[in-house]
Amino acid sequence: MRIKQPEIIYEDEAIIVCRKEAGVAVQTARAGQADVVSLLKNYRAKKKEEPYIGLIHRLDQPVEGVMVFAKTPQATAKLSAQVSSRSMEKEYLAVTTGVPEPQKGELRDWLLRDGKTNTSAVVARGTSQAKEAVLDYEVEQVLEDAQQALVHIWLHTGRHHQIRVQFAHAGYPLVGDTKYGKPEQGGRYCPVALCSCRIGFLHPVTKKKMEFVIEPKGKAFSGVAKDTKNV
């Protein structure tokens, strides 16, 4: 796919808020492969600015959404502290296979990451190196004759593949998620039906509360995006 410059939603002397498209990596070690961090560095370099970009949080490559990056090491430290203290607010929209029951609730699991396969799995509490994963959710719409649901998610921890793993473990894998759900018929590629739709944090310099909301626009949300304006 052709990688283009991320859409800049907001920018000042300390931060850049942008939209990451589905299919684009946030950061990659592969030579010659464009990612959001390198594209933003090039963007700053073209403006004759120091091409520093501080990575604060991540989104999986097949996921779209709003992200914040720092433009100075000081801003990186302050924003990263908000992530560590769980004070940075992150909300998502997802389309699940099946309708979660109950339609409003909490998922609390322990996840263990496998670096060799780049996957995570739900394991028993107390498992060595496992980390607690917590989210709240609420079904917003029932879709496709009750075969799918649009779900609003409030993420409280940022574990590897957390939302995808927890919903798959609960029996409701995300639409398009071939890693934790069912393969697409005919081998067709479809982005995971997951969008980071809102992010909230304190500005690292002014301490002002910042909030950014977007609507999903990927084909994974075809037919439901128009109904998510009040997220």
PDB file of C-alpha atoms in Angstrom:
ATOM      1  CA  MET A   1       0.000   0.000   0.000  1.00  0.00           C
ATOM      2  CA  ARG A   2       1.071   3.557  -0.662  1.00  0.00           C
ATOM      3  CA  ILE A   3       2.102   5.269   2.577  1.00  0.00           C
ATOM      4  CA  LYS A   4       1.197   8.932   2.798  1.00  0.00           C
ATOM      5  CA  GLN A   5       1.897  11.652   5.333  1.00  0.00           C
ATOM      6  CA  PRO A   6      -0.319  11.181   8.426  1.00  0.00           C
ATOM      7  CA  GLU A   7      -3.194  13.632   8.778  1.00  0.00           C
ATOM      8  CA  ILE A   8      -2.136  16.251  11.338  1.00  0.00           C
ATOM      9  CA  ILE A   9      -5.052  17.052  13.652  1.00  0.00           C
ATOM     10  CA  TYR A  10      -3.240  19.430  16.017  1.00  0.00           C
ATOM     11  CA  GLU A  11       0.289  20.717  16.468  1.00  0.00           C
ATOM     12  CA  ASP A  12       2.117  23.184  18.716  1.00  0.00           C
ATOM     13  CA  GLU A  13       5.639  23.590  20.061  1.00  0.00           C
ATOM     14  CA  ALA A  14       5.416  20.468  22.250  1.00  0.00           C
ATOM     15  CA  ILE A  15       3.103  17.907  20.642  1.00  0.00           C
ATOM     16  CA  ILE A  16       1.728  16.551  17.376  1.00  0.00           C
ATOM     17  CA  VAL A  17      -1.653  14.827  17.280  1.00  0.00           C
ATOM     18  CA  CYS A  18      -2.313  12.847  14.112  1.00  0.00           C
ATOM     19  CA  ARG A  19      -4.467  10.157  12.600  1.00  0.00           C
ATOM     20  CA  LYS A  20      -2.813   6.793  11.947  1.00  0.00           C
ATOM     21  CA  GLU A  21      -4.277   4.909   9.018  1.00  0.00           C
ATOM     22  CA  ALA A  22      -4.964   1.180   9.226  1.00  0.00           C
ATOM     23  CA  GLY A  23      -2.122  -0.847   7.721  1.00  0.00           C
ATOM     24  CA  VAL A  24       0.649   1.590   8.660  1.00  0.00           C
ATOM     25  CA  ALA A  25       3.098   0.666  11.426  1.00  0.00           C
ATOM     26  CA  VAL A  26       3.697   3.171  14.209  1.00  0.00           C
ATOM     27  CA  GLN A  27       7.372   2.260  14.311  1.00  0.00           C
ATOM     28  CA  THR A  28       9.294  -0.487  12.522  1.00  0.00           C
ATOM     29  CA  ALA A  29      12.838  -1.801  12.495  1.00  0.00           C
ATOM     30  CA  ARG A  30      12.545  -2.926   8.869  1.00  0.00           C
ATOM     31  CA  ALA A  31      14.808  -0.977   6.550  1.00  0.00           C
ATOM     32  CA  GLY A  32      13.007   0.900   3.823  1.00  0.00           C
ATOM     33  CA  GLN A  33       9.539   0.491   5.334  1.00  0.00           C
ATOM     34  CA  ALA A  34       7.767   3.753   6.117  1.00  0.00           C
ATOM     35  CA  ASP A  35       6.098   4.177   9.488  1.00  0.00           C
ATOM     36  CA  VAL A  36       4.354   6.983  11.356  1.00  0.00           C
ATOM     37  CA  VAL A  37       7.406   7.985  13.407  1.00  0.00           C
ATOM     38  CA  SER A  38       9.703   8.256  10.372  1.00  0.00           C
ATOM     39  CA  LEU A  39       7.050  10.122   8.369  1.00  0.00           C
ATOM     40  CA  LEU A  40       6.608  12.654  11.169  1.00  0.00           C
ATOM     41  CA  LYS A  41      10.380  13.082  11.457  1.00  0.00           C
ATOM     42  CA  ASN A  42      10.523  13.815   7.730  1.00  0.00           C
ATOM     43  CA  TYR A  43       7.615  16.234   8.137  1.00  0.00           C
ATOM     44  CA  ARG A  44       9.535  18.169  10.803  1.00  0.00           C
ATOM     45  CA  ALA A  45      12.767  18.079   8.814  1.00  0.00           C
ATOM     46  CA  LYS A  46      11.031  19.625   5.803  1.00  0.00           C
ATOM     47  CA  LYS A  47       9.959  22.503   8.055  1.00  0.00           C
ATOM     48  CA  LYS A  48      13.614  23.012   9.079  1.00  0.00           C
ATOM     49  CA  GLU A  49      12.851  21.793  12.597  1.00  0.00           C
ATOM     50  CA  GLU A  50      14.810  19.320  14.679  1.00  0.00           C
ATOM     51  CA  PRO A  51      13.368  15.966  13.522  1.00  0.00           C
ATOM     52  CA  TYR A  52      12.697  14.651  17.015  1.00  0.00           C
ATOM     53  CA  ILE A  53       9.540  12.585  17.576  1.00  0.00           C
ATOM     54  CA  GLY A  54       8.840  11.081  20.982  1.00  0.00           C
ATOM     55  CA  LEU A  55       6.777   7.874  20.915  1.00  0.00           C
ATOM     56  CA  ILE A  56       4.208   7.920  23.738  1.00  0.00           C
ATOM     57  CA  HIS A  57       1.884   5.013  22.967  1.00  0.00           C
ATOM     58  CA  ARG A  58       1.270   2.515  20.187  1.00  0.00           C
ATOM     59  CA  LEU A  59      -1.466   1.183  17.929  1.00  0.00           C
ATOM     60  CA  ASP A  60      -1.319  -2.179  16.177  1.00  0.00           C
ATOM     61  CA  GLN A  61      -0.472  -1.928  12.477  1.00  0.00           C
ATOM     62  CA  PRO A  62      -3.934  -3.017  11.208  1.00  0.00           C
ATOM     63  CA  VAL A  63      -5.691  -0.544  13.543  1.00  0.00           C
ATOM     64  CA  GLU A  64      -6.610   3.071  12.767  1.00  0.00           C
ATOM     65  CA  GLY A  65      -6.869   5.915  15.230  1.00  0.00           C
ATOM     66  CA  VAL A  66      -5.789   9.142  16.876  1.00  0.00           C
ATOM     67  CA  MET A  67      -2.305   9.341  18.415  1.00  0.00           C
ATOM     68  CA  VAL A  68      -0.215  11.928  20.244  1.00  0.00           C
ATOM     69  CA  PHE A  69       3.551  12.318  19.778  1.00  0.00           C
ATOM     70  CA  ALA A  70       5.995  14.596  21.593  1.00  0.00           C
ATOM     71  CA  LYS A  71       8.285  17.113  19.907  1.00  0.00           C
ATOM     72  CA  THR A  72      10.771  17.407  22.791  1.00  0.00           C
ATOM     73  CA  PRO A  73      12.321  14.964  25.279  1.00  0.00           C
ATOM     74  CA  GLN A  74      10.704  16.929  28.116  1.00  0.00           C
ATOM     75  CA  ALA A  75       7.249  16.514  26.594  1.00  0.00           C
ATOM     76  CA  THR A  76       7.956  12.824  26.023  1.00  0.00           C
ATOM     77  CA  ALA A  77       8.741  12.320  29.705  1.00  0.00           C
ATOM     78  CA  LYS A  78       5.609  14.133  30.906  1.00  0.00           C
ATOM     79  CA  LEU A  79       3.241  12.404  28.517  1.00  0.00           C
ATOM     80  CA  SER A  80       4.812   9.003  29.186  1.00  0.00           C
ATOM     81  CA  ALA A  81       4.255   9.581  32.907  1.00  0.00           C
ATOM     82  CA  GLN A  82       0.543  10.023  32.204  1.00  0.00           C
ATOM     83  CA  VAL A  83       0.507   6.695  30.374  1.00  0.00           C
ATOM     84  CA  SER A  84       2.286   4.999  33.287  1.00  0.00           C
ATOM     85  CA  SER A  85      -0.126   6.477  35.845  1.00  0.00           C
ATOM     86  CA  ARG A  86      -3.112   5.512  33.649  1.00  0.00           C
ATOM     87  CA  SER A  87      -4.307   9.123  33.610  1.00  0.00           C
ATOM     88  CA  MET A  88      -4.158   9.349  29.808  1.00  0.00           C
ATOM     89  CA  GLU A  89      -7.668   8.590  28.557  1.00  0.00           C
ATOM     90  CA  LYS A  90      -8.035   6.241  25.584  1.00  0.00           C
ATOM     91  CA  GLU A  91     -11.318   5.182  24.021  1.00  0.00           C
ATOM     92  CA  TYR A  92     -11.944   2.853  21.105  1.00  0.00           C
ATOM     93  CA  LEU A  93     -14.698   1.701  18.793  1.00  0.00           C
ATOM     94  CA  ALA A  94     -14.737  -1.909  17.622  1.00  0.00           C
ATOM     95  CA  VAL A  95     -16.986  -4.211  15.634  1.00  0.00           C
ATOM     96  CA  THR A  96     -17.223  -7.620  17.269  1.00  0.00           C
ATOM     97  CA  THR A  97     -18.273 -10.960  15.847  1.00  0.00           C
ATOM     98  CA  GLY A  98     -21.382 -11.670  17.884  1.00  0.00           C
ATOM     99  CA  VAL A  99     -22.989  -9.402  20.480  1.00  0.00           C
ATOM    100  CA  PRO A 100     -21.133  -9.306  23.822  1.00  0.00           C
ATOM    101  CA  GLU A 101     -23.151 -10.413  26.847  1.00  0.00           C
ATOM    102  CA  PRO A 102     -23.681  -8.604  29.070  1.00  0.00           C
ATOM    103  CA  GLN A 103     -23.877  -5.630  26.706  1.00  0.00           C
ATOM    104  CA  LYS A 104     -22.135  -3.403  29.265  1.00  0.00           C
ATOM    105  CA  GLY A 105     -19.355  -4.528  31.544  1.00  0.00           C
ATOM    106  CA  GLU A 106     -15.679  -4.981  32.359  1.00  0.00           C
ATOM    107  CA  LEU A 107     -13.080  -7.379  31.011  1.00  0.00           C
ATOM    108  CA  ARG A 108     -10.265  -8.102  33.458  1.00  0.00           C
ATOM    109  CA  ASP A 109      -7.676 -10.704  32.491  1.00  0.00           C
ATOM    110  CA  TRP A 110      -3.995 -11.548  32.794  1.00  0.00           C
ATOM    111  CA  LEU A 111      -2.063 -11.499  29.524  1.00  0.00           C
ATOM    112  CA  LEU A 112       1.228 -13.142  28.626  1.00  0.00           C
ATOM    113  CA  ARG A 113       3.096 -11.964  25.551  1.00  0.00           C
ATOM    114  CA  ASP A 114       4.994 -14.356  23.278  1.00  0.00           C
ATOM    115  CA  GLY A 115       7.749 -12.398  21.568  1.00  0.00           C
ATOM    116  CA  LYS A 116       8.519 -15.223  19.129  1.00  0.00           C
ATOM    117  CA  THR A 117       5.019 -15.248  17.619  1.00  0.00           C
ATOM    118  CA  ASN A 118       4.147 -11.599  18.364  1.00  0.00           C
ATOM    119  CA  THR A 119       0.950 -12.676  20.089  1.00  0.00           C
ATOM    120  CA  SER A 120      -0.540 -12.453  23.563  1.00  0.00           C
ATOM    121  CA  ALA A 121      -2.780 -14.895  25.396  1.00  0.00           C
ATOM    122  CA  VAL A 122      -5.016 -14.889  28.458  1.00  0.00           C
ATOM    123  CA  VAL A 123      -3.405 -16.925  31.234  1.00  0.00           C
ATOM    124  CA  ALA A 124      -4.055 -17.697  34.877  1.00  0.00           C
ATOM    125  CA  ARG A 125      -3.423 -14.981  37.434  1.00  0.00           C
ATOM    126  CA  GLY A 126       0.001 -15.435  38.974  1.00  0.00           C
ATOM    127  CA  THR A 127       1.580 -16.745  35.774  1.00  0.00           C
ATOM    128  CA  SER A 128       5.192 -15.596  35.544  1.00  0.00           C
ATOM    129  CA  GLN A 129       5.593 -12.342  33.552  1.00  0.00           C
ATOM    130  CA  ALA A 130       1.835 -12.016  32.963  1.00  0.00           C
ATOM    131  CA  LYS A 131       0.343  -8.519  33.225  1.00  0.00           C
ATOM    132  CA  GLU A 132      -3.145  -7.459  34.243  1.00  0.00           C
ATOM    133  CA  ALA A 133      -5.349  -6.102  31.452  1.00  0.00           C
ATOM    134  CA  VAL A 134      -8.472  -4.069  32.221  1.00  0.00           C
ATOM    135  CA  LEU A 135     -11.094  -2.422  30.026  1.00  0.00           C
ATOM    136  CA  ASP A 136     -14.727  -1.350  30.204  1.00  0.00           C
ATOM    137  CA  TYR A 137     -17.101  -1.678  27.267  1.00  0.00           C
ATOM    138  CA  GLU A 138     -20.652  -0.943  26.163  1.00  0.00           C
ATOM    139  CA  VAL A 139     -22.517  -2.140  23.071  1.00  0.00           C
ATOM    140  CA  GLU A 140     -23.575   0.894  21.011  1.00  0.00           C
ATOM    141  CA  GLN A 141     -25.339  -0.871  18.138  1.00  0.00           C
ATOM    142  CA  VAL A 142     -26.376  -4.396  17.211  1.00  0.00           C
ATOM    143  CA  LEU A 143     -25.526  -5.036  13.551  1.00  0.00           C
ATOM    144  CA  GLU A 144     -26.008  -7.607  10.779  1.00  0.00           C
ATOM    145  CA  ASP A 145     -29.085  -9.353  12.227  1.00  0.00           C
ATOM    146  CA  ALA A 146     -27.415  -9.662  15.630  1.00  0.00           C
ATOM    147  CA  GLN A 147     -24.297 -11.257  14.130  1.00  0.00           C
ATOM    148  CA  GLN A 148     -22.071  -8.262  14.937  1.00  0.00           C
ATOM    149  CA  ALA A 149     -21.983  -5.332  17.351  1.00  0.00           C
ATOM    150  CA  LEU A 150     -20.471  -1.864  17.467  1.00  0.00           C
ATOM    151  CA  VAL A 151     -18.769  -1.626  20.855  1.00  0.00           C
ATOM    152  CA  HIS A 152     -17.424   1.424  22.709  1.00  0.00           C
ATOM    153  CA  ILE A 153     -14.330   0.575  24.776  1.00  0.00           C
ATOM    154  CA  TRP A 154     -12.584   2.452  27.580  1.00  0.00           C
ATOM    155  CA  LEU A 155      -9.017   1.142  27.868  1.00  0.00           C
ATOM    156  CA  HIS A 156      -7.421   1.300  31.323  1.00  0.00           C
ATOM    157  CA  THR A 157      -4.215  -0.612  30.590  1.00  0.00           C
ATOM    158  CA  GLY A 158      -2.218  -0.691  27.383  1.00  0.00           C
ATOM    159  CA  ARG A 159      -1.158  -4.302  26.977  1.00  0.00           C
ATOM    160  CA  HIS A 160       0.069  -5.879  23.751  1.00  0.00           C
ATOM    161  CA  HIS A 161      -2.961  -6.601  21.499  1.00  0.00           C
ATOM    162  CA  GLN A 162      -5.111  -6.177  24.621  1.00  0.00           C
ATOM    163  CA  ILE A 163      -8.531  -5.382  23.144  1.00  0.00           C
ATOM    164  CA  ARG A 164      -8.177  -7.987  20.412  1.00  0.00           C
ATOM    165  CA  VAL A 165      -7.062 -10.717  22.818  1.00  0.00           C
ATOM    166  CA  GLN A 166      -9.640 -10.017  25.518  1.00  0.00           C
ATOM    167  CA  PHE A 167     -12.639  -9.923  23.193  1.00  0.00           C
ATOM    168  CA  ALA A 168     -11.475 -13.042  21.353  1.00  0.00           C
ATOM    169  CA  HIS A 169     -11.039 -14.838  24.687  1.00  0.00           C
ATOM    170  CA  ALA A 170     -14.547 -13.760  25.709  1.00  0.00           C
ATOM    171  CA  GLY A 171     -15.904 -15.317  22.514  1.00  0.00           C
ATOM    172  CA  TYR A 172     -16.364 -12.140  20.466  1.00  0.00           C
ATOM    173  CA  PRO A 173     -13.317 -11.674  18.206  1.00  0.00           C
ATOM    174  CA  LEU A 174     -13.078  -8.424  16.287  1.00  0.00           C
ATOM    175  CA  VAL A 175     -14.205  -8.411  12.675  1.00  0.00           C
ATOM    176  CA  GLY A 176     -11.188  -8.639  10.358  1.00  0.00           C
ATOM    177  CA  ASP A 177      -8.836  -9.944  13.050  1.00  0.00           C
ATOM    178  CA  THR A 178      -7.179 -12.935  11.401  1.00  0.00           C
ATOM    179  CA  LYS A 179      -4.618 -13.242  14.207  1.00  0.00           C
ATOM    180  CA  TYR A 180      -7.107 -13.891  17.013  1.00  0.00           C
ATOM    181  CA  GLY A 181     -10.320 -14.523  15.067  1.00  0.00           C
ATOM    182  CA  LYS A 182     -11.305 -16.286  11.861  1.00  0.00           C
ATOM    183  CA  PRO A 183      -9.409 -15.892   8.564  1.00  0.00           C
ATOM    184  CA  GLU A 184     -11.151 -13.790   5.936  1.00  0.00           C
ATOM    185  CA  GLN A 185     -12.835 -15.833   3.237  1.00  0.00           C
ATOM    186  CA  GLY A 186     -10.825 -16.046   0.042  1.00  0.00           C
ATOM    187  CA  GLY A 187      -7.765 -14.660   1.784  1.00  0.00           C
ATOM    188  CA  ARG A 188      -9.049 -11.085   1.430  1.00  0.00           C
ATOM    189  CA  TYR A 189      -7.251  -8.474   3.512  1.00  0.00           C
ATOM    190  CA  CYS A 190      -9.480  -6.487   5.838  1.00  0.00           C
ATOM    191  CA  PRO A 191      -8.218  -4.105   8.513  1.00  0.00           C
ATOM    192  CA  VAL A 192      -9.126  -5.033  12.063  1.00  0.00           C
ATOM    193  CA  ALA A 193     -12.419  -3.352  12.994  1.00  0.00           C
ATOM    194  CA  LEU A 194     -10.814  -1.310  15.760  1.00  0.00           C
ATOM    195  CA  CYS A 195     -10.337   2.453  15.947  1.00  0.00           C
ATOM    196  CA  SER A 196      -8.736   4.600  18.637  1.00  0.00           C
ATOM    197  CA  CYS A 197     -11.504   7.204  18.506  1.00  0.00           C
ATOM    198  CA  ARG A 198     -10.666   9.470  21.463  1.00  0.00           C
ATOM    199  CA  ILE A 199      -7.604  10.459  23.443  1.00  0.00           C
ATOM    200  CA  GLY A 200      -7.458  12.798  26.435  1.00  0.00           C
ATOM    201  CA  PHE A 201      -4.435  14.070  28.356  1.00  0.00           C
ATOM    202  CA  LEU A 202      -2.913  17.095  30.080  1.00  0.00           C
ATOM    203  CA  HIS A 203      -0.729  19.219  27.831  1.00  0.00           C
ATOM    204  CA  PRO A 204       2.905  18.625  28.875  1.00  0.00           C
ATOM    205  CA  VAL A 205       3.665  22.371  28.988  1.00  0.00           C
ATOM    206  CA  THR A 206       0.439  24.284  29.691  1.00  0.00           C
ATOM    207  CA  LYS A 207      -1.215  21.519  31.781  1.00  0.00           C
ATOM    208  CA  LYS A 208      -4.428  22.271  29.878  1.00  0.00           C
ATOM    209  CA  LYS A 209      -6.802  19.337  29.348  1.00  0.00           C
ATOM    210  CA  MET A 210      -6.591  18.265  25.696  1.00  0.00           C
ATOM    211  CA  GLU A 211      -9.154  16.044  24.001  1.00  0.00           C
ATOM    212  CA  PHE A 212      -9.286  14.774  20.428  1.00  0.00           C
ATOM    213  CA  VAL A 213     -12.077  12.718  18.861  1.00  0.00           C
ATOM    214  CA  ILE A 214     -12.216  11.138  15.401  1.00  0.00           C
ATOM    215  CA  GLU A 215     -14.653   8.932  13.517  1.00  0.00           C
ATOM    216  CA  PRO A 216     -13.525   5.612  12.048  1.00  0.00           C
ATOM    217  CA  LYS A 217     -13.332   5.739   8.284  1.00  0.00           C
ATOM    218  CA  GLY A 218     -11.766   2.406   7.361  1.00  0.00           C
ATOM    219  CA  LYS A 219     -13.739  -0.161   5.380  1.00  0.00           C
ATOM    220  CA  ALA A 220     -13.942  -2.318   8.499  1.00  0.00           C
ATOM    221  CA  PHE A 221     -16.514   0.204   9.789  1.00  0.00           C
ATOM    222  CA  SER A 222     -18.496   0.483   6.565  1.00  0.00           C
ATOM    223  CA  GLY A 223     -22.119   1.241   7.417  1.00  0.00           C
ATOM    224  CA  VAL A 224     -21.535   2.198  11.059  1.00  0.00           C
ATOM    225  CA  ALA A 225     -19.178   5.197  10.997  1.00  0.00           C
ATOM    226  CA  LYS A 226     -22.010   7.617  10.254  1.00  0.00           C
ATOM    227  CA  ASP A 227     -23.617   6.704  13.565  1.00  0.00           C
ATOM    228  CA  THR A 228     -20.573   7.326  15.788  1.00  0.00           C
ATOM    229  CA  LYS A 229     -20.474  11.131  15.801  1.00  0.00           C
ATOM    230  CA  ASN A 230     -21.488  11.397  19.446  1.00  0.00           C
ATOM    231  CA  VAL A 231     -18.697   9.204  20.784  1.00  0.00           C
TER     232      VAL A 231
END
